[in-house]
Amino acid sequence: MKIALDAMGGDFAPDCTVKGAELASRELPDDIKIVLVGKEDIIQSKLKEYNITSPSIEIFNADDVIDMGEHPTKALSQKPTASIPVGYGLLKSGAVKAFCSAGNTGAMHVGAMFTIKAIEGIIRPGIAGFIPKESGDFGVIIDVGANADCKPDVLYQFGEMGALYAKHVFNIENPKVGLMNLGEEEQKGTLLTQAAYQLFKISNKFNFVGNIEGRDLFNDKADVVVCDGFTGNVILKMAESFFDLLQKRNIIDPYFDRFNYEAIGGSPILGINGNVVIGHGVSSAEAIKNMILLSVKMAESNIHLKIKQHLGE
């Protein structure tokens, strides 16, 4: 199996991407290869600089780079030989089983929609984030930024995809799905959450446990938290800030260490015809390593095929 990594993506690329690939190669079996997509001469020089000779690392040349601040749609159309579109080309052709990048988030999302496309029946793909639970496990939150405005049926599909992801990637049997709201009662919330609740409660496709509040994020009331992308992004960034605040105050706690974005490495796009993970722009080598390992787990679980099969039932 091969996993493609955008070697040019991220604020600290290609140094951190090359180092992260080497770290990941140490933890992966020999039959899994990491394909570094980017400018071959630059990647070769970095491998030589850091004395990396792992046989598990390959290079696939891409002549251009989409910068972090570029307009996603324009950049993809004007730079077809950049590392992101080339990486998606490898994924679409089946040459690799997953593609991950800490580069331009918009380009990664738009590239997914235009290259490998949404699974038939998916209204809008969503980005999943992860929540450290007090129990030591991780929960899933979807959406965390792809869709700032949603309709009730979109939230319902997030519940379906989130439950499948929690089951097949995190091995949570019959995951509990909760709808983020400002109260537990059925009639609480916005017009959106009230309407979504009605869809959730009559469904037999996943284990809906009702509305949950912000204070329930880190306990075991729900394994999957569903919300629109605006709400999810605010929650995710706030959770990440906990780790930064504790670090500044020299407070070390094993639980809060898991709020560090490096612990997971990236966020998958769910609802597309392939395995794609988006990393944080400031990803370190450790974060890149974990993004690759998450991509491997997604590829091994065939989560995109599980979602496709579920929609066809």
Coordinates of C-alpha atoms in Angstrom, one line a residue, residues 42-298:
I42 CA 14.4 19.8 -3.4
I43 CA 13.1 16.7 -1.7
Q44 CA 16.3 14.8 -2.7
S45 CA 18.4 17.5 -1.1
K46 CA 16.4 17.4 2.1
L47 CA 16.6 13.6 2.3
K48 CA 20.4 13.9 1.9
E49 CA 20.6 16.8 4.4
Y50 CA 18.9 14.8 7.1
N51 CA 20.6 11.5 6.1
I52 CA 17.3 9.8 5.4
T53 CA 17.7 6.6 3.4
S54 CA 14.5 4.7 4.3
P55 CA 13.5 2.3 1.5
S56 CA 9.9 3.0 2.5
I57 CA 10.1 6.5 1.1
E58 CA 9.6 7.3 -2.6
I59 CA 9.4 10.5 -4.6
F60 CA 6.9 11.6 -7.2
N61 CA 7.8 14.8 -8.9
A62 CA 5.5 17.8 -9.0
D63 CA 6.9 21.0 -10.7
D64 CA 4.8 23.6 -8.8
V65 CA 3.5 24.6 -5.4
I66 CA 0.2 26.1 -4.3
D67 CA 1.1 28.6 -1.6
M68 CA -0.9 28.9 1.6
G69 CA -2.5 32.2 0.7
E70 CA -3.5 31.5 -2.8
H71 CA -7.2 31.4 -4.0
P72 CA -8.0 27.6 -4.1
T73 CA -10.0 27.4 -7.3
K74 CA -7.7 29.7 -9.3
A75 CA -4.6 28.0 -8.0
L76 CA -5.9 24.5 -9.0
S77 CA -6.8 25.6 -12.5
Q78 CA -3.6 27.7 -13.0
K79 CA -1.2 25.2 -11.4
P80 CA -2.1 21.7 -12.6
T81 CA 1.4 20.4 -12.0
A82 CA 1.5 21.6 -8.3
S83 CA 1.9 19.0 -5.5
I84 CA -1.8 19.1 -4.5
P85 CA -3.4 18.4 -7.9
V86 CA -0.7 15.9 -8.7
G87 CA -1.3 14.1 -5.3
Y88 CA -5.0 14.0 -6.1
G89 CA -4.2 12.6 -9.5
L90 CA -2.3 9.7 -7.9
L91 CA -5.3 9.1 -5.6
K92 CA -7.8 9.1 -8.4
S93 CA -5.8 6.7 -10.5
G94 CA -5.4 4.2 -7.6
A95 CA -1.6 4.6 -7.5
V96 CA -2.0 5.5 -3.8
K97 CA -4.6 4.6 -1.2
A98 CA -4.6 8.0 0.6
F99 CA -3.4 11.5 0.2
C100 CA -2.5 13.9 3.0
S101 CA -1.3 17.5 3.1
A102 CA -0.7 20.3 5.6
G103 CA -0.9 22.8 2.7
N104 CA -3.6 25.1 1.5
T105 CA -6.8 23.8 3.1
G106 CA -9.1 25.4 0.6
A107 CA -7.1 23.8 -2.3
M108 CA -7.3 20.4 -0.6
H109 CA -11.1 20.7 -0.1
V110 CA -11.8 22.1 -3.6
G111 CA -9.3 19.6 -5.1
A112 CA -11.2 16.7 -3.5
M113 CA -14.5 17.9 -4.9
F114 CA -13.2 18.4 -8.4
T115 CA -10.9 15.4 -8.7
I116 CA -12.2 12.4 -6.8
K117 CA -15.6 14.1 -6.2
A118 CA -18.2 13.5 -3.5
I119 CA -19.7 10.0 -3.1
E120 CA -23.0 9.7 -5.0
G121 CA -25.8 10.7 -2.6
I122 CA -23.6 12.9 -0.3
I123 CA -25.0 16.4 -0.2
R124 CA -21.9 18.0 1.2
P125 CA -18.7 16.3 2.4
G126 CA -17.6 17.3 5.9
I127 CA -14.3 17.6 7.8
A128 CA -14.1 15.5 11.0
G129 CA -12.2 16.7 14.1
F130 CA -11.3 14.8 17.2
I131 CA -12.2 15.3 20.9
P132 CA -10.1 13.9 23.7
K133 CA -12.4 12.1 26.1
E134 CA -11.9 11.9 29.9
S135 CA -12.0 8.1 29.5
G136 CA -8.8 8.2 27.5
D137 CA -10.5 7.6 24.1
F138 CA -11.2 10.0 21.3
G139 CA -14.5 11.2 20.0
V140 CA -15.4 12.6 16.6
I141 CA -16.9 16.0 15.8
I142 CA -18.2 16.8 12.3
D143 CA -18.2 19.3 10.6
V144 CA -15.3 21.5 11.8
G145 CA -15.1 24.0 8.9
A146 CA -16.0 22.8 5.5
N147 CA -19.7 24.0 5.7
A148 CA -20.3 27.1 7.7
D149 CA -24.0 27.0 6.7
C150 CA -25.9 23.7 6.7
K151 CA -29.4 22.4 6.2
P152 CA -31.0 19.7 8.3
D153 CA -30.4 16.9 5.9
V154 CA -26.7 17.8 5.7
L155 CA -26.4 17.5 9.5
Y156 CA -28.2 14.2 9.3
Q157 CA -25.6 12.9 6.8
F158 CA -22.8 14.1 9.1
G159 CA -24.3 11.9 11.8
E160 CA -24.2 8.9 9.4
M161 CA -20.7 9.5 8.3
G162 CA -19.4 10.3 11.8
A163 CA -20.9 7.1 13.2
L164 CA -19.3 5.0 10.4
Y165 CA -15.9 6.7 11.0
A166 CA -16.0 6.2 14.7
K167 CA -16.9 2.5 14.2
H168 CA -14.5 1.5 11.5
V169 CA -11.5 3.8 12.2
F170 CA -11.7 4.2 16.0
N171 CA -13.3 0.8 16.6
I172 CA -16.2 2.2 18.7
E173 CA -19.0 -0.4 18.5
N174 CA -22.5 1.2 18.0
P175 CA -21.2 4.8 18.6
K176 CA -23.5 7.3 20.3
V177 CA -24.4 10.3 18.1
G178 CA -25.3 13.6 19.7
L179 CA -26.5 16.8 18.1
M180 CA -24.7 19.9 19.5
N181 CA -27.3 22.3 20.9
L182 CA -27.9 24.9 23.6
G183 CA -30.0 22.6 25.7
E184 CA -31.0 18.9 25.9
E185 CA -34.7 19.3 25.3
E186 CA -36.0 18.4 21.8
Q187 CA -37.6 21.8 21.2
K188 CA -34.4 23.8 22.1
G189 CA -32.0 25.4 19.6
T190 CA -32.2 27.1 16.3
L191 CA -34.6 26.3 13.4
L192 CA -31.7 24.3 12.0
T193 CA -31.1 22.1 15.0
Q194 CA -34.8 21.7 15.7
A195 CA -35.5 20.4 12.2
A196 CA -32.4 18.2 12.3
Y197 CA -33.5 16.7 15.5
Q198 CA -36.7 15.4 13.9
L199 CA -34.6 13.6 11.2
F200 CA -32.2 12.2 13.7
K201 CA -34.9 10.8 16.1
I202 CA -36.7 8.8 13.4
S203 CA -33.6 7.2 12.0
N204 CA -32.5 3.7 12.6
K205 CA -29.2 4.1 10.8
F206 CA -27.2 5.2 13.9
N207 CA -27.5 5.4 17.6
F208 CA -28.9 8.9 18.3
V209 CA -28.7 9.9 21.9
G210 CA -30.3 13.4 21.6
N211 CA -29.1 16.9 22.0
I212 CA -25.9 17.5 23.9
E213 CA -24.5 20.7 25.3
G214 CA -20.9 22.1 25.3
R215 CA -20.2 20.7 28.7
D216 CA -20.7 17.2 27.3
L217 CA -18.0 17.4 24.7
F218 CA -15.3 15.7 26.8
N219 CA -17.4 13.1 28.7
D220 CA -18.9 9.9 27.3
K221 CA -22.4 11.1 26.6
A222 CA -21.7 11.0 22.8
D223 CA -19.0 9.5 20.7
V224 CA -19.9 11.6 17.7
V225 CA -20.8 15.2 17.9
V226 CA -22.7 16.7 15.0
C227 CA -22.8 20.5 14.2
D228 CA -22.4 22.9 11.4
G229 CA -18.9 23.9 10.3
F230 CA -19.0 27.3 11.9
T231 CA -19.8 25.9 15.3
G232 CA -17.4 23.0 14.9
N233 CA -14.5 25.2 13.9
V234 CA -15.0 27.5 16.9
I235 CA -15.2 24.4 19.2
L236 CA -12.1 22.9 17.7
K237 CA -10.0 26.1 17.9
M238 CA -11.1 26.7 21.5
A239 CA -10.1 23.1 22.5
E240 CA -6.7 23.6 20.9
S241 CA -6.2 26.8 22.9
F242 CA -6.5 24.9 26.1
F243 CA -3.2 23.1 25.4
D244 CA -1.5 26.4 24.5
L245 CA -2.7 28.1 27.7
L246 CA -1.4 25.3 29.9
Q247 CA 1.9 25.2 28.1
K248 CA 2.4 29.0 28.7
R249 CA 1.7 28.4 32.4
N250 CA 4.1 25.4 32.6
I251 CA 1.3 23.1 33.6
I252 CA 1.8 19.5 32.4
D253 CA -1.2 17.1 32.4
P254 CA -1.4 13.9 30.4
Y255 CA -5.1 14.5 29.6
F256 CA -4.6 18.0 28.3
D257 CA -1.5 17.0 26.3
R258 CA -4.0 15.2 24.1
F259 CA -5.4 18.5 23.0
N260 CA -2.2 19.2 21.1
Y261 CA -3.0 19.1 17.4
E262 CA 0.1 17.0 16.9
A263 CA -1.5 14.0 18.7
I264 CA -3.8 13.3 15.8
G265 CA -2.0 15.1 13.0
G266 CA -4.9 16.0 10.7
S267 CA -8.6 15.9 9.9
P268 CA -10.2 13.7 7.3
I269 CA -12.6 14.8 4.6
L270 CA -15.6 12.4 4.8
G271 CA -18.0 11.8 2.0
I272 CA -15.6 11.8 -0.9
N273 CA -14.4 8.9 -3.2
G274 CA -11.0 8.5 -1.5
N275 CA -9.1 8.8 1.7
V276 CA -7.9 12.4 2.3
V277 CA -6.5 14.0 5.4
I278 CA -5.8 17.7 5.9
G279 CA -3.2 18.8 8.4
H280 CA -2.6 22.0 10.3
G281 CA -0.6 24.6 8.4
V282 CA 2.0 24.8 11.2
S283 CA 2.5 21.1 11.4
S284 CA 5.7 19.9 12.9
A285 CA 7.4 16.7 11.9
E286 CA 5.6 14.9 14.7
A287 CA 2.2 16.1 13.4
I288 CA 3.1 15.1 9.9
K289 CA 4.0 11.6 11.2
N290 CA 0.6 11.2 12.9
M291 CA -1.2 12.6 9.8
I292 CA 0.4 9.8 7.8
L293 CA -0.4 7.2 10.4
L294 CA -4.1 8.4 10.4
S295 CA -4.1 8.2 6.6
V296 CA -3.0 4.6 6.8
K297 CA -5.7 3.7 9.3
M298 CA -8.3 5.2 6.9

